[in-house]
């Protein structure tokens, strides 16, 4: 039997009130290691707020978020990042006037170096890691290109790469394929399947075609609560989900 400590992330009774309005209301869900979980639901369901609560941007009114034994609701945003939670926002936050290489390089975590004063050794390790990440995000041939000249999809991948270089155990993405072409969407699915060998991914997404390509499990959120949960096939066949979301 699985206990709550076997999960990478255990969200229990999570609640936040904004002036009495419960945007997230007694929410519980559990994320396995190496799992891709997709959260779907109508606008205003509380999806983005859930990510805000997990990453410490918004303080919970009640409930707990346990991540690898850390109680995230008691931690500050930068401590949560250090504990291994990476979160991508809806609008990309890359440095347009820097190259792909430089964007990845400045995201390489500092203070984790075992090389001490041996700067050249660190430089070699950083370069190797940047090149490895660049391959994962389909930008190996664009390392010297200024980020401003990347396509919209490539910018999204670069931002995912800037998170991956910090090696988070949990990667959270809010609508990562919005505005992407069909082929970019397919490659993003491939990217996510590749990176979960070392981590879990929590994705908010509207595009059901993409959800079907990536989700191990789907959690349907409605009015801050879990309306339905399970495989894509199961939630798609759930009349409650069809009524409040898929039927529209
Ligand atoms: P979703 O991402 O599912 O579309 P959100 O999580 O953005 O939904 O929002 C859920 C609800 O909480 C909405 O009604 C939104 O207006 C409200 N909300 C979100 N953040 C705040 C905030 N900081 N203050 C007040 N209300 C908020
Ligand atoms: Mg949202």
Short mmCIF file of C-alpha atoms and ligand atoms in Angstrom, two decimals:
data_model
loop_
_atom_site.label_atom_id
_atom_site.label_comp_id
_atom_site.label_asym_id
_atom_site.label_seq_id
_atom_site.Cartn_x
_atom_site.Cartn_y
_atom_site.Cartn_z
CA UNK A 1 0.00 0.00 0.00
CA UNK A 2 1.23 3.47 -0.82
CA UNK A 3 1.50 5.93 2.05
CA UNK A 4 1.44 9.67 1.51
CA UNK A 5 5.22 9.84 2.01
CA UNK A 6 5.84 7.73 -1.13
CA UNK A 7 4.46 10.50 -3.32
CA UNK A 8 6.67 13.22 -4.71
CA UNK A 9 3.95 15.74 -3.94
CA UNK A 10 1.00 15.36 -1.58
CA UNK A 11 -1.52 18.20 -1.59
CA UNK A 12 -4.05 17.84 1.23
CA UNK A 13 -6.97 20.07 2.18
CA UNK A 14 -5.39 22.99 0.35
CA UNK A 15 -7.52 26.12 0.63
CA UNK A 16 -7.10 29.79 -0.17
CA UNK A 17 -9.66 32.52 0.37
CA UNK A 18 -9.49 35.89 -1.36
CA UNK A 19 -11.80 38.16 0.66
CA UNK A 20 -13.99 35.23 1.58
CA UNK A 21 -14.03 33.72 -1.95
CA UNK A 22 -12.45 30.25 -1.94
CA UNK A 23 -10.47 30.09 -5.17
CA UNK A 24 -9.03 26.74 -4.04
CA UNK A 25 -11.29 24.84 -1.69
CA UNK A 26 -10.16 21.83 0.35
CA UNK A 27 -8.17 20.42 -2.57
CA UNK A 28 -6.30 17.12 -2.29
CA UNK A 29 -4.29 15.29 -4.93
CA UNK A 30 -1.15 13.16 -5.05
CA UNK A 31 1.59 13.20 -7.63
CA UNK A 32 3.81 10.16 -8.22
CA UNK A 33 7.47 10.19 -9.10
CA UNK A 34 8.07 10.31 -12.87
CA UNK A 35 4.43 11.21 -13.46
CA UNK A 36 3.03 13.75 -15.90
CA UNK A 37 -0.17 15.12 -14.36
CA UNK A 38 -2.37 17.54 -16.26
CA UNK A 39 -4.81 19.87 -14.53
CA UNK A 40 -7.74 20.90 -16.72
CA UNK A 41 -10.90 22.86 -16.00
CA UNK A 42 -12.86 25.94 -17.05
CA UNK A 43 -11.49 29.48 -16.70
CA UNK A 44 -11.52 30.61 -13.10
CA UNK A 45 -11.49 27.04 -11.76
CA UNK A 46 -8.39 27.83 -9.68
CA UNK A 47 -5.73 26.07 -11.79
CA UNK A 48 -3.15 28.86 -11.81
CA UNK A 49 -3.82 29.54 -8.13
CA UNK A 50 -2.89 25.92 -7.33
CA UNK A 51 0.53 26.44 -8.92
CA UNK A 52 0.86 29.79 -7.09
CA UNK A 53 0.19 27.99 -3.80
CA UNK A 54 2.68 25.18 -4.50
CA UNK A 55 5.49 27.58 -5.49
CA UNK A 56 4.86 29.91 -2.53
CA UNK A 57 3.71 32.91 -4.53
CA UNK A 58 0.34 32.76 -2.77
CA UNK A 59 -0.04 31.78 0.91
CA UNK A 60 -2.52 29.02 1.73
CA UNK A 61 -5.35 29.77 4.14
CA UNK A 62 -5.39 26.09 5.18
CA UNK A 63 -4.04 22.70 4.18
CA UNK A 64 -0.65 21.28 3.36
CA UNK A 65 1.65 20.74 0.41
CA UNK A 66 4.23 18.07 1.14
CA UNK A 67 7.09 17.80 -1.33
CA UNK A 68 9.82 15.23 -0.58
CA UNK A 69 9.22 15.72 3.14
CA UNK A 70 9.22 19.54 2.97
CA UNK A 71 6.10 21.42 4.04
CA UNK A 72 5.98 23.99 1.24
CA UNK A 73 3.19 26.11 2.75
CA UNK A 74 5.63 27.17 5.45
CA UNK A 75 8.47 28.04 3.07
CA UNK A 76 9.37 31.11 1.07
CA UNK A 77 9.45 31.21 -2.72
CA UNK A 78 13.25 31.00 -3.10
CA UNK A 79 13.45 28.17 -0.55
CA UNK A 80 10.87 26.23 -2.55
CA UNK A 81 12.94 26.72 -5.71
CA UNK A 82 16.01 25.44 -3.86
CA UNK A 83 14.06 22.44 -2.59
CA UNK A 84 13.54 21.48 -6.24
CA UNK A 85 10.34 23.03 -7.59
CA UNK A 86 10.62 24.84 -10.94
CA UNK A 87 7.68 26.80 -12.28
CA UNK A 88 7.10 28.33 -15.69
CA UNK A 89 4.60 31.17 -15.98
CA UNK A 90 2.27 31.81 -18.90
CA UNK A 91 4.37 34.63 -20.32
CA UNK A 92 7.96 33.67 -21.10
CA UNK A 93 10.64 35.39 -19.04
CA UNK A 94 13.77 34.92 -21.08
CA UNK A 95 16.43 37.56 -21.77
CA UNK A 96 15.78 38.63 -25.37
CA UNK A 97 19.12 40.42 -25.74
CA UNK A 98 21.17 37.39 -24.67
CA UNK A 99 21.99 34.27 -26.68
CA UNK A 100 20.44 30.88 -26.03
CA UNK A 101 23.72 29.80 -24.45
CA UNK A 102 23.82 32.83 -22.14
CA UNK A 103 20.18 32.41 -21.11
CA UNK A 104 20.90 28.83 -20.05
CA UNK A 105 24.23 29.72 -18.46
CA UNK A 106 22.79 32.41 -16.17
CA UNK A 107 20.15 29.93 -15.02
CA UNK A 108 22.77 27.40 -13.94
CA UNK A 109 22.48 27.17 -10.14
CA UNK A 110 25.17 28.95 -8.23
CA UNK A 111 26.64 27.92 -4.89
CA UNK A 112 26.26 24.25 -5.78
CA UNK A 113 29.73 24.05 -7.29
CA UNK A 114 32.20 21.51 -5.91
CA UNK A 115 35.08 23.11 -7.83
CA UNK A 116 35.78 26.01 -5.48
CA UNK A 117 38.30 28.40 -6.99
CA UNK A 118 38.92 26.20 -10.01
CA UNK A 119 36.85 28.42 -12.28
CA UNK A 120 37.92 26.75 -15.51
CA UNK A 121 36.63 23.38 -14.28
CA UNK A 122 33.32 24.93 -13.40
CA UNK A 123 33.18 26.59 -16.83
CA UNK A 124 33.65 23.21 -18.51
CA UNK A 125 30.94 21.61 -16.38
CA UNK A 126 28.54 24.47 -17.09
CA UNK A 127 29.22 24.32 -20.84
CA UNK A 128 28.61 20.58 -20.90
CA UNK A 129 25.34 20.95 -18.98
CA UNK A 130 24.18 23.85 -21.20
CA UNK A 131 24.85 21.77 -24.32
CA UNK A 132 23.00 18.79 -22.88
CA UNK A 133 19.95 20.90 -22.00
CA UNK A 134 20.07 22.59 -25.42
CA UNK A 135 19.77 19.16 -27.04
CA UNK A 136 16.79 18.31 -24.81
CA UNK A 137 14.96 21.51 -25.87
CA UNK A 138 15.78 21.22 -29.60
CA UNK A 139 18.05 24.29 -29.56
CA UNK A 140 21.49 22.66 -29.88
CA UNK A 141 21.98 24.38 -33.25
CA UNK A 142 20.90 27.78 -31.90
CA UNK A 143 23.27 28.28 -28.97
CA UNK A 144 24.78 31.49 -30.36
CA UNK A 145 21.50 32.96 -31.56
CA UNK A 146 19.98 35.92 -29.75
CA UNK A 147 16.83 34.82 -27.95
CA UNK A 148 14.77 37.59 -29.54
CA UNK A 149 15.08 35.88 -32.94
CA UNK A 150 13.68 32.54 -31.73
CA UNK A 151 10.15 31.51 -32.71
CA UNK A 152 7.45 31.72 -30.05
CA UNK A 153 7.69 27.95 -29.51
CA UNK A 154 11.48 28.02 -29.25
CA UNK A 155 11.22 30.76 -26.62
CA UNK A 156 8.90 28.55 -24.59
CA UNK A 157 11.38 25.66 -24.86
CA UNK A 158 14.23 27.94 -23.82
CA UNK A 159 12.35 28.90 -20.70
CA UNK A 160 11.71 25.23 -19.93
CA UNK A 161 15.46 24.68 -20.44
CA UNK A 162 16.24 27.49 -17.98
CA UNK A 163 14.24 25.55 -15.40
CA UNK A 164 15.66 22.13 -16.35
CA UNK A 165 19.24 23.32 -15.88
CA UNK A 166 18.39 23.73 -12.19
CA UNK A 167 17.39 20.04 -12.17
CA UNK A 168 14.04 20.41 -10.37
CA UNK A 169 12.33 17.26 -9.07
CA UNK A 170 9.01 18.92 -9.88
CA UNK A 171 8.48 21.00 -13.00
CA UNK A 172 5.26 23.02 -13.22
CA UNK A 173 4.08 24.52 -16.54
CA UNK A 174 1.09 26.79 -17.11
CA UNK A 175 -0.31 26.31 -20.64
CA UNK A 176 3.05 25.54 -22.27
CA UNK A 177 1.78 24.95 -25.83
CA UNK A 178 -0.50 28.00 -26.13
CA UNK A 179 0.31 29.62 -29.48
CA UNK A 180 2.55 26.78 -30.65
CA UNK A 181 2.37 25.17 -34.09
CA UNK A 182 1.28 21.54 -34.40
CA UNK A 183 4.85 20.36 -34.90
CA UNK A 184 6.12 22.41 -31.95
CA UNK A 185 3.36 20.92 -29.84
CA UNK A 186 4.42 17.39 -30.82
CA UNK A 187 8.03 18.15 -29.95
CA UNK A 188 6.99 19.61 -26.59
CA UNK A 189 5.21 16.34 -25.79
CA UNK A 190 8.39 14.46 -26.72
CA UNK A 191 10.45 16.81 -24.52
CA UNK A 192 8.20 16.23 -21.49
CA UNK A 193 8.27 12.45 -21.89
CA UNK A 194 12.05 12.62 -22.02
CA UNK A 195 12.55 14.83 -18.95
CA UNK A 196 10.29 12.87 -16.58
CA UNK A 197 12.91 10.14 -16.33
CA UNK A 198 14.40 12.30 -13.57
CA UNK A 199 11.37 14.23 -12.31
CA UNK A 200 7.61 14.75 -12.29
CA UNK A 201 5.71 17.34 -14.28
CA UNK A 202 2.52 19.19 -13.37
CA UNK A 203 0.93 20.90 -16.38
CA UNK A 204 -2.09 23.14 -16.78
CA UNK A 205 -3.47 22.74 -20.27
CA UNK A 206 -6.57 23.43 -22.38
CA UNK A 207 -5.54 21.70 -25.59
CA UNK A 208 -7.12 18.24 -25.23
CA UNK A 209 -5.08 16.82 -28.13
CA UNK A 210 -1.93 17.73 -26.23
CA UNK A 211 -3.38 16.46 -22.95
CA UNK A 212 -3.95 13.07 -24.59
CA UNK A 213 -0.35 12.98 -25.78
CA UNK A 214 1.22 13.71 -22.41
CA UNK A 215 -1.02 12.94 -19.43
CA UNK A 216 -0.52 9.87 -17.30
CA UNK A 217 -3.40 11.16 -15.22
CA UNK A 218 -5.75 14.16 -15.38
CA UNK A 219 -7.20 16.15 -12.48
CA UNK A 220 -10.27 18.18 -13.42
CA UNK A 221 -10.67 21.29 -11.31
CA UNK A 222 -13.98 23.10 -10.92
CA UNK A 223 -14.70 25.90 -8.45
CA UNK A 224 -11.46 25.16 -6.61
CA UNK A 225 -12.27 21.48 -6.09
CA UNK A 226 -11.53 18.16 -7.79
CA UNK A 227 -14.46 17.37 -10.05
CA UNK A 228 -12.97 14.22 -11.53
CA UNK A 229 -9.62 12.44 -11.70
CA UNK A 230 -8.09 9.54 -13.58
CA UNK A 231 -6.92 8.55 -17.04
CA UNK A 232 -7.73 10.85 -19.97
CA UNK A 233 -10.28 8.32 -21.23
CA UNK A 234 -11.95 8.15 -17.84
CA UNK A 235 -12.33 11.90 -17.31
CA UNK A 236 -13.45 12.43 -20.92
CA UNK A 237 -16.24 9.94 -20.35
CA UNK A 238 -17.29 11.47 -17.02
CA UNK A 239 -20.68 13.21 -17.55
CA UNK A 240 -19.81 15.84 -14.90
CA UNK A 241 -16.70 16.81 -16.88
CA UNK A 242 -18.62 16.95 -20.15
CA UNK A 243 -21.22 19.17 -18.52
CA UNK A 244 -18.94 21.82 -17.00
CA UNK A 245 -15.98 21.74 -19.37
CA UNK A 246 -15.64 19.50 -22.39
CA UNK A 247 -19.13 20.12 -23.70
CA UNK A 248 -18.38 23.83 -24.22
P1 LIG B 1 -7.72 29.44 -13.72
O1 LIG B 1 -6.24 29.44 -13.83
O2 LIG B 1 -8.30 28.08 -13.51
O3 LIG B 1 -8.39 30.11 -14.89
P2 LIG B 1 -7.26 31.17 -11.45
O4 LIG B 1 -6.54 30.29 -10.51
O5 LIG B 1 -6.47 32.16 -12.20
O6 LIG B 1 -8.15 30.28 -12.43
O7 LIG B 1 -8.38 31.97 -10.65
C1 LIG B 1 -9.35 31.32 -9.82
C2 LIG B 1 -10.24 32.37 -9.21
O8 LIG B 1 -9.52 33.07 -8.19
C3 LIG B 1 -10.73 33.42 -10.18
O9 LIG B 1 -12.06 33.75 -9.84
C4 LIG B 1 -9.78 34.59 -9.93
O10 LIG B 1 -10.42 35.79 -10.24
C5 LIG B 1 -9.53 34.46 -8.45
N1 LIG B 1 -8.20 34.96 -8.05
C6 LIG B 1 -7.01 34.45 -8.42
N2 LIG B 1 -5.99 35.12 -7.84
C7 LIG B 1 -6.57 36.08 -7.07
C8 LIG B 1 -6.05 37.10 -6.20
N3 LIG B 1 -4.74 37.25 -6.00
N4 LIG B 1 -6.95 37.90 -5.56
C9 LIG B 1 -8.26 37.74 -5.73
N5 LIG B 1 -8.81 36.79 -6.54
C10 LIG B 1 -7.99 35.98 -7.19
MG1 LIG B 2 -4.90 30.11 -15.36
#
